[in-house]
mmCIF file of C-alpha atoms and ligand atoms in Angstrom:
data_model
loop_
_atom_site.group_PDB
_atom_site.id
_atom_site.type_symbol
_atom_site.label_atom_id
_atom_site.label_comp_id
_atom_site.label_asym_id
_atom_site.label_seq_id
_atom_site.Cartn_x
_atom_site.Cartn_y
_atom_site.Cartn_z
ATOM 1 C CA UNK A 25 126.657 53.125 77.150
ATOM 2 C CA UNK A 26 130.206 52.004 77.816
ATOM 3 C CA UNK A 27 131.399 48.941 75.889
ATOM 4 C CA UNK A 28 133.867 46.781 77.822
ATOM 5 C CA UNK A 29 136.652 44.597 76.395
ATOM 6 C CA UNK A 30 138.574 42.183 78.607
ATOM 7 C CA UNK A 31 142.309 42.007 77.861
ATOM 8 C CA UNK A 32 144.954 39.813 79.475
ATOM 9 C CA UNK A 33 148.060 41.952 79.151
ATOM 10 C CA UNK A 34 150.712 39.245 79.574
ATOM 11 C CA UNK A 35 150.489 36.298 81.924
ATOM 12 C CA UNK A 36 152.964 35.656 84.708
ATOM 13 C CA UNK A 37 154.258 32.103 85.105
ATOM 14 C CA UNK A 38 155.164 31.767 88.782
ATOM 15 C CA UNK A 39 157.236 29.075 90.396
ATOM 16 C CA UNK A 40 155.038 26.703 92.349
ATOM 17 C CA UNK A 41 152.629 25.872 89.517
ATOM 18 C CA UNK A 42 149.520 24.291 90.937
ATOM 19 C CA UNK A 43 150.302 25.623 94.406
ATOM 20 C CA UNK A 44 149.865 29.129 92.953
ATOM 21 C CA UNK A 45 147.124 28.942 90.345
ATOM 22 C CA UNK A 46 145.260 25.859 91.595
ATOM 23 C CA UNK A 47 144.915 24.480 88.082
ATOM 24 C CA UNK A 48 148.329 23.663 86.594
ATOM 25 C CA UNK A 49 149.029 19.902 86.488
ATOM 26 C CA UNK A 50 151.855 19.958 89.060
ATOM 27 C CA UNK A 51 153.788 22.094 91.527
ATOM 28 C CA UNK A 52 157.009 21.429 89.621
ATOM 29 C CA UNK A 53 156.117 23.298 86.467
ATOM 30 C CA UNK A 54 155.406 27.000 86.388
ATOM 31 C CA UNK A 55 151.839 28.205 86.848
ATOM 32 C CA UNK A 56 149.920 30.827 84.901
ATOM 33 C CA UNK A 57 148.275 33.967 86.241
ATOM 34 C CA UNK A 58 146.712 36.557 83.960
ATOM 35 C CA UNK A 59 146.866 40.336 84.153
ATOM 36 C CA UNK A 60 143.259 41.323 83.647
ATOM 37 C CA UNK A 61 142.868 44.803 82.129
ATOM 38 C CA UNK A 62 139.768 46.473 80.706
ATOM 39 C CA UNK A 63 139.455 48.545 77.563
ATOM 40 C CA UNK A 64 136.410 50.831 77.659
ATOM 41 C CA UNK A 65 134.823 52.563 74.695
ATOM 42 C CA UNK A 66 133.330 55.803 76.031
ATOM 43 C CA UNK A 67 132.108 59.123 74.593
ATOM 44 C CA UNK A 68 135.384 60.603 75.865
ATOM 45 C CA UNK A 69 137.502 58.153 73.860
ATOM 46 C CA UNK A 70 139.114 54.915 74.931
ATOM 47 C CA UNK A 71 139.861 54.331 78.595
ATOM 48 C CA UNK A 72 142.234 51.595 79.704
ATOM 49 C CA UNK A 73 141.976 50.194 83.229
ATOM 50 C CA UNK A 74 145.469 48.959 84.151
ATOM 51 C CA UNK A 75 148.074 48.324 81.484
ATOM 52 C CA UNK A 76 149.884 45.063 82.293
ATOM 53 C CA UNK A 77 153.386 44.739 80.884
ATOM 54 C CA UNK A 78 154.191 46.994 77.929
ATOM 55 C CA UNK A 79 156.240 46.872 74.744
ATOM 56 C CA UNK A 80 159.415 48.062 76.437
ATOM 57 C CA UNK A 81 159.088 45.364 79.106
ATOM 58 C CA UNK A 82 158.757 42.761 76.352
ATOM 59 C CA UNK A 83 161.759 44.018 74.396
ATOM 60 C CA UNK A 84 164.145 44.711 77.267
ATOM 61 C CA UNK A 85 162.819 43.214 80.505
ATOM 62 C CA UNK A 86 166.098 43.438 82.403
ATOM 63 C CA UNK A 87 166.414 47.197 82.061
ATOM 64 C CA UNK A 88 162.880 47.682 83.334
ATOM 65 C CA UNK A 89 162.050 44.969 85.847
ATOM 66 C CA UNK A 90 163.724 43.517 88.916
ATOM 67 C CA UNK A 91 165.701 40.299 88.618
ATOM 68 C CA UNK A 92 163.887 39.009 91.672
ATOM 69 C CA UNK A 93 160.457 39.227 90.063
ATOM 70 C CA UNK A 94 161.683 38.125 86.637
ATOM 71 C CA UNK A 95 162.963 34.886 88.189
ATOM 72 C CA UNK A 96 159.897 34.396 90.384
ATOM 73 C CA UNK A 97 157.256 35.180 87.760
ATOM 74 C CA UNK A 98 158.905 34.559 84.352
ATOM 75 C CA UNK A 99 156.289 36.616 82.463
ATOM 76 C CA UNK A 100 155.188 35.265 79.096
ATOM 77 C CA UNK A 101 156.611 38.189 77.102
ATOM 78 C CA UNK A 102 154.714 38.054 73.826
ATOM 79 C CA UNK A 103 154.328 41.377 72.022
ATOM 80 C CA UNK A 104 150.862 40.467 70.728
ATOM 81 C CA UNK A 105 149.636 40.298 74.334
ATOM 82 C CA UNK A 106 150.588 43.880 75.259
ATOM 83 C CA UNK A 107 147.671 46.270 75.720
ATOM 84 C CA UNK A 108 148.880 48.364 72.760
ATOM 85 C CA UNK A 109 148.892 45.459 70.296
ATOM 86 C CA UNK A 110 145.494 44.275 71.535
ATOM 87 C CA UNK A 111 144.066 47.805 71.203
ATOM 88 C CA UNK A 112 145.354 47.848 67.598
ATOM 89 C CA UNK A 113 143.902 44.410 66.946
ATOM 90 C CA UNK A 114 140.510 45.790 67.955
ATOM 91 C CA UNK A 115 140.867 48.469 65.270
ATOM 92 C CA UNK A 116 142.110 51.429 67.341
ATOM 93 C CA UNK A 117 145.382 53.334 67.668
ATOM 94 C CA UNK A 118 147.526 54.225 70.674
ATOM 95 C CA UNK A 119 146.398 57.874 70.412
ATOM 96 C CA UNK A 120 142.748 56.831 70.813
ATOM 97 C CA UNK A 121 143.471 55.861 74.428
ATOM 98 C CA UNK A 122 142.803 59.162 76.213
ATOM 99 C CA UNK A 123 142.793 57.923 79.792
ATOM 100 C CA UNK A 124 144.369 55.174 81.860
ATOM 101 C CA UNK A 125 143.034 54.400 85.330
ATOM 102 C CA UNK A 126 145.428 52.407 87.526
ATOM 103 C CA UNK A 127 144.536 50.123 90.410
ATOM 104 C CA UNK A 128 148.116 50.557 91.642
ATOM 105 C CA UNK A 129 151.678 51.088 90.445
ATOM 106 C CA UNK A 130 153.140 47.579 90.672
ATOM 107 C CA UNK A 131 155.354 46.696 87.690
ATOM 108 C CA UNK A 132 152.848 44.211 86.256
ATOM 109 C CA UNK A 133 150.092 46.854 86.074
ATOM 110 C CA UNK A 134 152.008 49.993 85.063
ATOM 111 C CA UNK A 135 154.335 48.576 82.384
ATOM 112 C CA UNK A 136 152.118 49.585 79.459
ATOM 113 C CA UNK A 137 151.810 53.256 80.464
ATOM 114 C CA UNK A 138 154.677 54.234 78.156
ATOM 115 C CA UNK A 139 152.770 52.902 75.141
ATOM 116 C CA UNK A 140 149.936 55.479 75.348
ATOM 117 C CA UNK A 141 151.485 58.945 74.971
ATOM 118 C CA UNK A 142 148.155 60.820 74.726
ATOM 119 C CA UNK A 143 146.612 59.350 77.880
ATOM 120 C CA UNK A 144 145.986 61.089 81.173
ATOM 121 C CA UNK A 145 146.799 58.641 83.960
ATOM 122 C CA UNK A 146 144.526 58.503 87.009
ATOM 123 C CA UNK A 147 145.633 57.004 90.330
ATOM 124 C CA UNK A 148 145.385 57.571 94.049
ATOM 125 C CA UNK A 149 147.718 60.198 95.491
ATOM 126 C CA UNK A 150 148.749 57.803 98.245
ATOM 127 C CA UNK A 151 149.852 55.277 95.642
ATOM 128 C CA UNK A 152 151.997 57.784 93.774
ATOM 129 C CA UNK A 153 153.598 59.083 96.957
ATOM 130 C CA UNK A 154 154.379 55.654 98.432
ATOM 131 C CA UNK A 155 155.706 54.300 95.129
ATOM 132 C CA UNK A 156 157.955 57.305 94.619
ATOM 133 C CA UNK A 157 159.254 57.138 98.188
ATOM 134 C CA UNK A 158 160.771 53.680 97.549
ATOM 135 C CA UNK A 159 161.153 53.055 101.266
ATOM 136 C CA UNK A 160 162.051 49.358 101.307
ATOM 137 C CA UNK A 161 164.018 46.891 99.205
ATOM 138 C CA UNK A 162 160.775 45.266 98.091
ATOM 139 C CA UNK A 163 159.334 48.687 97.148
ATOM 140 C CA UNK A 164 162.313 49.206 94.853
ATOM 141 C CA UNK A 165 161.699 45.835 93.196
ATOM 142 C CA UNK A 166 157.963 46.333 92.687
ATOM 143 C CA UNK A 167 157.717 50.069 91.877
ATOM 144 C CA UNK A 168 159.827 50.761 88.790
ATOM 145 C CA UNK A 169 160.455 54.425 87.859
ATOM 146 C CA UNK A 170 161.785 53.114 84.508
ATOM 147 C CA UNK A 171 158.111 52.535 83.597
ATOM 148 C CA UNK A 172 156.963 56.079 84.438
ATOM 149 C CA UNK A 173 157.721 58.242 81.398
ATOM 150 C CA UNK A 174 154.078 59.379 81.713
ATOM 151 C CA UNK A 175 154.722 60.988 85.107
ATOM 152 C CA UNK A 176 153.845 64.528 83.955
ATOM 153 C CA UNK A 177 150.396 63.277 82.914
ATOM 154 C CA UNK A 178 149.484 61.701 86.239
ATOM 155 C CA UNK A 179 146.240 62.902 87.852
ATOM 156 C CA UNK A 180 146.055 61.991 91.515
ATOM 157 C CA UNK A 181 143.165 61.813 93.980
ATOM 158 C CA UNK A 182 143.149 62.018 97.772
ATOM 159 C CA UNK A 183 141.264 59.436 99.789
ATOM 160 C CA UNK A 184 139.621 62.152 101.847
ATOM 161 C CA UNK A 185 138.410 64.294 98.982
ATOM 162 C CA UNK A 186 136.242 61.792 97.217
ATOM 163 C CA UNK A 187 134.575 59.929 100.061
ATOM 164 C CA UNK A 188 131.231 59.400 98.394
ATOM 165 C CA UNK A 189 129.221 56.257 99.051
ATOM 166 C CA UNK A 190 129.079 53.336 96.635
ATOM 167 C CA UNK A 191 127.431 50.121 97.890
ATOM 168 C CA UNK A 192 128.949 50.533 101.357
ATOM 169 C CA UNK A 193 132.382 51.588 100.066
ATOM 170 C CA UNK A 194 133.816 55.051 99.703
ATOM 171 C CA UNK A 195 134.585 56.024 96.153
ATOM 172 C CA UNK A 196 136.102 58.784 94.079
ATOM 173 C CA UNK A 197 133.417 59.802 91.633
ATOM 174 C CA UNK A 198 134.667 62.735 89.637
ATOM 175 C CA UNK A 199 137.684 61.456 87.749
ATOM 176 C CA UNK A 200 138.874 64.398 85.646
ATOM 177 C CA UNK A 201 137.621 64.145 82.085
ATOM 178 C CA UNK A 202 135.991 60.754 82.576
ATOM 179 C CA UNK A 203 132.301 59.860 82.424
ATOM 180 C CA UNK A 204 130.441 59.280 85.730
ATOM 181 C CA UNK A 205 130.139 55.554 84.981
ATOM 182 C CA UNK A 206 133.804 55.116 85.974
ATOM 183 C CA UNK A 207 134.742 55.302 89.676
ATOM 184 C CA UNK A 208 137.751 54.551 91.817
ATOM 185 C CA UNK A 209 137.053 52.549 94.963
ATOM 186 C CA UNK A 210 139.997 52.683 97.398
ATOM 187 C CA UNK A 211 140.924 49.161 98.543
ATOM 188 C CA UNK A 212 144.239 49.655 100.365
ATOM 189 C CA UNK A 213 146.285 46.784 101.732
ATOM 190 C CA UNK A 214 148.221 45.179 98.888
ATOM 191 C CA UNK A 215 149.704 48.658 98.373
ATOM 192 C CA UNK A 216 148.877 51.776 100.389
ATOM 193 C CA UNK A 217 147.048 53.560 97.580
ATOM 194 C CA UNK A 218 145.536 50.504 95.940
ATOM 195 C CA UNK A 219 142.048 51.010 94.468
ATOM 196 C CA UNK A 220 139.468 49.021 92.578
ATOM 197 C CA UNK A 221 137.927 50.562 89.471
ATOM 198 C CA UNK A 222 134.166 50.286 89.005
ATOM 199 C CA UNK A 223 132.575 50.602 85.567
ATOM 200 C CA UNK A 224 128.873 50.701 84.776
ATOM 201 C CA UNK A 225 128.299 48.865 81.517
ATOM 202 C CA UNK A 226 125.507 47.047 79.737
ATOM 203 C CA UNK A 227 125.228 44.356 82.412
ATOM 204 C CA UNK A 228 125.424 46.570 85.477
ATOM 205 C CA UNK A 229 128.489 47.337 87.554
ATOM 206 C CA UNK A 230 131.811 45.626 87.121
ATOM 207 C CA UNK A 231 134.462 46.134 89.802
ATOM 208 C CA UNK A 232 138.020 45.352 88.775
ATOM 209 C CA UNK A 233 139.422 44.806 92.250
ATOM 210 C CA UNK A 234 143.042 44.624 91.087
ATOM 211 C CA UNK A 235 145.199 42.781 93.608
ATOM 212 C CA UNK A 236 142.754 43.124 96.525
ATOM 213 C CA UNK A 237 142.434 39.352 96.165
ATOM 214 C CA UNK A 238 144.079 36.845 93.800
ATOM 215 C CA UNK A 239 142.038 33.655 93.686
ATOM 216 C CA UNK A 240 138.327 33.393 92.854
ATOM 217 C CA UNK A 241 137.527 31.160 95.840
ATOM 218 C CA UNK A 242 138.709 33.909 98.200
ATOM 219 C CA UNK A 243 135.378 35.567 97.390
ATOM 220 C CA UNK A 244 133.375 32.526 98.519
ATOM 221 C CA UNK A 245 131.204 33.891 101.346
ATOM 222 C CA UNK A 246 130.788 30.603 103.247
ATOM 223 C CA UNK A 247 134.204 28.994 102.932
ATOM 224 C CA UNK A 248 136.782 31.395 101.494
ATOM 225 C CA UNK A 249 139.901 29.588 100.316
ATOM 226 C CA UNK A 250 143.141 30.524 98.604
ATOM 227 C CA UNK A 251 145.940 28.394 97.201
ATOM 228 C CA UNK A 252 148.903 28.285 99.619
ATOM 229 C CA UNK A 253 151.241 29.843 97.051
ATOM 230 C CA UNK A 254 149.023 32.852 96.467
ATOM 231 C CA UNK A 255 148.340 33.172 100.182
ATOM 232 C CA UNK A 256 152.077 33.491 100.692
ATOM 233 C CA UNK A 257 152.539 35.848 97.727
ATOM 234 C CA UNK A 258 149.843 38.197 99.062
ATOM 235 C CA UNK A 259 151.470 38.113 102.497
ATOM 236 C CA UNK A 260 154.854 38.905 100.940
ATOM 237 C CA UNK A 261 153.494 41.850 98.951
ATOM 238 C CA UNK A 262 151.075 43.415 101.461
ATOM 239 C CA UNK A 263 151.742 46.918 102.799
ATOM 240 C CA UNK A 264 148.894 46.883 105.350
ATOM 241 C CA UNK A 265 147.696 43.461 106.430
ATOM 242 C CA UNK A 266 144.705 44.633 108.456
ATOM 243 C CA UNK A 267 143.373 46.830 105.656
ATOM 244 C CA UNK A 268 143.930 44.061 103.097
ATOM 245 C CA UNK A 269 141.993 41.442 105.060
ATOM 246 C CA UNK A 270 139.238 43.920 105.981
ATOM 247 C CA UNK A 271 138.797 44.851 102.342
ATOM 248 C CA UNK A 272 138.656 41.200 101.284
ATOM 249 C CA UNK A 273 135.871 40.662 103.794
ATOM 250 C CA UNK A 274 134.017 43.748 102.551
ATOM 251 C CA UNK A 275 134.326 42.504 98.972
ATOM 252 C CA UNK A 276 132.912 39.112 99.985
ATOM 253 C CA UNK A 277 129.935 40.850 101.561
ATOM 254 C CA UNK A 278 129.510 43.068 98.503
ATOM 255 C CA UNK A 279 129.411 40.001 96.309
ATOM 256 C CA UNK A 280 127.020 38.205 98.625
ATOM 257 C CA UNK A 281 124.588 41.102 98.913
ATOM 258 C CA UNK A 282 124.818 42.666 95.459
ATOM 259 C CA UNK A 283 126.266 39.857 93.350
ATOM 260 C CA UNK A 284 123.352 40.157 90.920
ATOM 261 C CA UNK A 285 124.148 43.801 90.186
ATOM 262 C CA UNK A 286 127.912 43.899 90.608
ATOM 263 C CA UNK A 287 130.532 41.609 89.132
ATOM 264 C CA UNK A 288 133.784 41.573 91.115
ATOM 265 C CA UNK A 289 137.003 40.548 89.376
ATOM 266 C CA UNK A 290 140.607 40.032 90.452
ATOM 267 C CA UNK A 291 143.474 41.158 88.213
ATOM 268 C CA UNK A 292 145.215 37.811 88.270
ATOM 269 C CA UNK A 293 142.680 34.977 88.331
ATOM 270 C CA UNK A 294 142.676 33.132 84.978
ATOM 271 C CA UNK A 295 139.442 31.263 85.766
ATOM 272 C CA UNK A 296 137.549 34.533 86.191
ATOM 273 C CA UNK A 297 139.197 36.013 83.094
ATOM 274 C CA UNK A 298 138.223 33.098 80.887
ATOM 275 C CA UNK A 299 134.654 33.164 82.168
ATOM 276 C CA UNK A 300 134.072 36.844 81.401
ATOM 277 C CA UNK A 301 136.286 37.154 78.296
ATOM 278 C CA UNK A 302 135.057 33.902 76.717
ATOM 279 C CA UNK A 303 138.541 32.905 75.514
ATOM 280 C CA UNK A 304 141.720 31.408 77.003
ATOM 281 C CA UNK A 305 144.098 33.782 78.790
ATOM 282 C CA UNK A 306 146.852 33.195 76.221
ATOM 283 C CA UNK A 307 144.755 34.349 73.254
ATOM 284 C CA UNK A 308 144.289 37.984 72.222
ATOM 285 C CA UNK A 309 140.786 39.127 71.185
ATOM 286 C CA UNK A 310 139.680 38.307 67.638
ATOM 287 C CA UNK A 311 141.105 40.820 65.179
ATOM 288 C CA UNK A 312 138.691 43.275 63.634
ATOM 289 C CA UNK A 313 138.259 42.272 60.009
ATOM 290 C CA UNK A 314 139.280 45.084 57.703
ATOM 291 C CA UNK A 315 136.791 45.605 54.899
HETATM 292 ZN ZN1 LIG B 411 149.480 42.471 90.331
#
């Protein structure tokens, strides 16, 4: 049985405050959005789902990240909140992480890749190709080759090859070297090769939907709602509007029909993170006591 840890691998603090996160006291101060990653203990070693910002981002953000996003998001660069330091806090080492599965290659999800030199990295082929192509100015700000020292360990999957059913979605089932309880569920829109990652744990399925949606009330079946700031941010970042909105609707239906068996989570919603992790977004997990 896979054990699941919830890690917030560095919060972003966007301009717009309450207009973004819906819970900061005002629109004049910066808001707070988490970067929800999962650490899985499996028979095949540790598996990390998304990596947040990494050590090198914390130590030298300007050489790694775009000035545009640094000004917009002002990430809370605390070393103790990187995936690596949280993995160590839980009693493991970097080398124990044998696999990383990425929802997509945006800078706030791929920054920690460099910190896990033994890990195979799994992502959709479409995501790799579009990120490497760097077609637009915004692509060059969001997809940062400086974060890709792991490139020779990337394992990619085509959307056509894996089309097996999973609760009405297509999924990629056979991730190389990973147990069958971990699937990729393509959810394009935010980026072209964006995917959710589904994990079957003690309490049923958990679907980390990455940036397919940003605000928990977007998943409300009867009256979906998003803060205006995050509505605009998703519009700014989308690569395929139609696919993005279709996938949001499909996720709402999934939640409505199978909500008892499947928990759906966004990468960036602090309310969801705090509910499932049982601690505030700014706090790392309790350290393992050494005997
Ligand atoms: Zn993101």
